[in-house]
mmCIF file of C-alpha atoms in Angstrom:
data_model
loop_
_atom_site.group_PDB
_atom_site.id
_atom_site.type_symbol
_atom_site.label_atom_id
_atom_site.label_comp_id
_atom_site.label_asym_id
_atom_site.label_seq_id
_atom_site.Cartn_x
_atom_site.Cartn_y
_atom_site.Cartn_z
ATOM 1 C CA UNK A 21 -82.747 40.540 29.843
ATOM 2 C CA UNK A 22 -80.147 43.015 31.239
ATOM 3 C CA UNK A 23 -78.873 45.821 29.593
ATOM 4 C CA UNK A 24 -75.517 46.846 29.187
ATOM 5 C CA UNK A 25 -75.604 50.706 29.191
ATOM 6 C CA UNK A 26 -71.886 51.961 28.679
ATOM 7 C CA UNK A 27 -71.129 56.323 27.978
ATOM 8 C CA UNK A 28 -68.957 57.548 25.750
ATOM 9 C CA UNK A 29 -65.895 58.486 27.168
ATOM 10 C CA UNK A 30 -65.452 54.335 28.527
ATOM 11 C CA UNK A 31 -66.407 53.588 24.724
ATOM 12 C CA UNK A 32 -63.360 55.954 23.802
ATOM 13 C CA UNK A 33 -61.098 54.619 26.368
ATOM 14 C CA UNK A 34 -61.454 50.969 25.071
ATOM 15 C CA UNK A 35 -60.698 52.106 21.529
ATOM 16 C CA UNK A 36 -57.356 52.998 22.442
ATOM 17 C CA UNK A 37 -56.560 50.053 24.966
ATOM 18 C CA UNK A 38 -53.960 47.770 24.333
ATOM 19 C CA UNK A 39 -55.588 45.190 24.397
ATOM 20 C CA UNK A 40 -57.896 46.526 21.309
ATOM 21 C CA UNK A 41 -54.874 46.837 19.262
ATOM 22 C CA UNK A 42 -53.277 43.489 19.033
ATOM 23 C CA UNK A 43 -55.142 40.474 17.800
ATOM 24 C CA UNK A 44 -55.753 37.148 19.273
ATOM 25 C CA UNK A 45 -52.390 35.152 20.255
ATOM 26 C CA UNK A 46 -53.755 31.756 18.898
ATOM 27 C CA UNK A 47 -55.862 33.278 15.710
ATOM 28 C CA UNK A 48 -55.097 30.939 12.737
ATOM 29 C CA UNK A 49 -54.033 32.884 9.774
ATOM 30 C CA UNK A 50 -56.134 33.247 6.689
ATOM 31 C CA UNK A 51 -55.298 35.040 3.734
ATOM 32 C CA UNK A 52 -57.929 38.477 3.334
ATOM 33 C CA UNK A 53 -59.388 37.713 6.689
ATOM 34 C CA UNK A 54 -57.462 37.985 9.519
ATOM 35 C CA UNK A 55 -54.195 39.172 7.679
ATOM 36 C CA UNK A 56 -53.816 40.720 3.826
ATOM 37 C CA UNK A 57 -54.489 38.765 0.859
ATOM 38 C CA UNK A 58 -51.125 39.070 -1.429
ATOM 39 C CA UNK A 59 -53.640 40.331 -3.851
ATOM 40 C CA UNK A 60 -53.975 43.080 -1.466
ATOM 41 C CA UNK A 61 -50.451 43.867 -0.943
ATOM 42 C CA UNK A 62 -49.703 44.302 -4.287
ATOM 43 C CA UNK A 63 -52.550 46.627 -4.560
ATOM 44 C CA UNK A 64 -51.316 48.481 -1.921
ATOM 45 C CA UNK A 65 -48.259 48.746 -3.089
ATOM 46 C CA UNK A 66 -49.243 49.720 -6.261
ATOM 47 C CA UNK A 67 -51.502 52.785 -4.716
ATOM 48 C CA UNK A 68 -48.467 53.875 -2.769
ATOM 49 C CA UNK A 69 -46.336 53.905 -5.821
ATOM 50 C CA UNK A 70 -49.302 55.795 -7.546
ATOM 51 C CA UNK A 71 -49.695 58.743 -4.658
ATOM 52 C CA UNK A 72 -46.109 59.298 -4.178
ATOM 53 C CA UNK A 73 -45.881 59.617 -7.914
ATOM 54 C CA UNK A 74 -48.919 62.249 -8.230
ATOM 55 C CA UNK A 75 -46.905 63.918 -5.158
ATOM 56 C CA UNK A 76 -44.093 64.636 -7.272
ATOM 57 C CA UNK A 77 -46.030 66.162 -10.304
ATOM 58 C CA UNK A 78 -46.257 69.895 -9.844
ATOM 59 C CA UNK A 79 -49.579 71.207 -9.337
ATOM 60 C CA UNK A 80 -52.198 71.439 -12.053
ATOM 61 C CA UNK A 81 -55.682 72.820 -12.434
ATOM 62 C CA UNK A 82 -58.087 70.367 -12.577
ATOM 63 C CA UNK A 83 -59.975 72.447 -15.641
ATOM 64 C CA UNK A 84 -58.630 74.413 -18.321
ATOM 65 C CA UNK A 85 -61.103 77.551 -19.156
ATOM 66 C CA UNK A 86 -60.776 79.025 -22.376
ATOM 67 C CA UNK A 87 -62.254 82.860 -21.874
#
């Protein structure tokens, strides 16, 4: 067979093509494949609640020593 051989740099360049970052025009929709479960919204949600809570707390030290 033929090889493809491609270098880095084109490799990099693709990543950040347009076409790379949109999906398919006629890909069907199905829930935790090709767009979030609502599972997975709430979960993310929930984690974004949790971090910008954890933000607000004043910093602690993770380990109290007792010398």
């Amino acid at each position: 067979g033929t090889h493809i051989i491609c270098d880095r740099k084109f490799l990099l360049e693709c990543k950040n093509s347009p076409a790379a970052r949109t999906p398919p025009c006629c890909l069907p929709q199905t829930p935790g494949v090709t767009s979030l479960a609502l599972s997975s919204l709430v979960k993310l949600e929930e984690l974004k609640e949790r971090n910008e809570s954890e933000e607000a707390m004043p910093d602690q030290d993770q380990f109290e020593m007792d010398i």
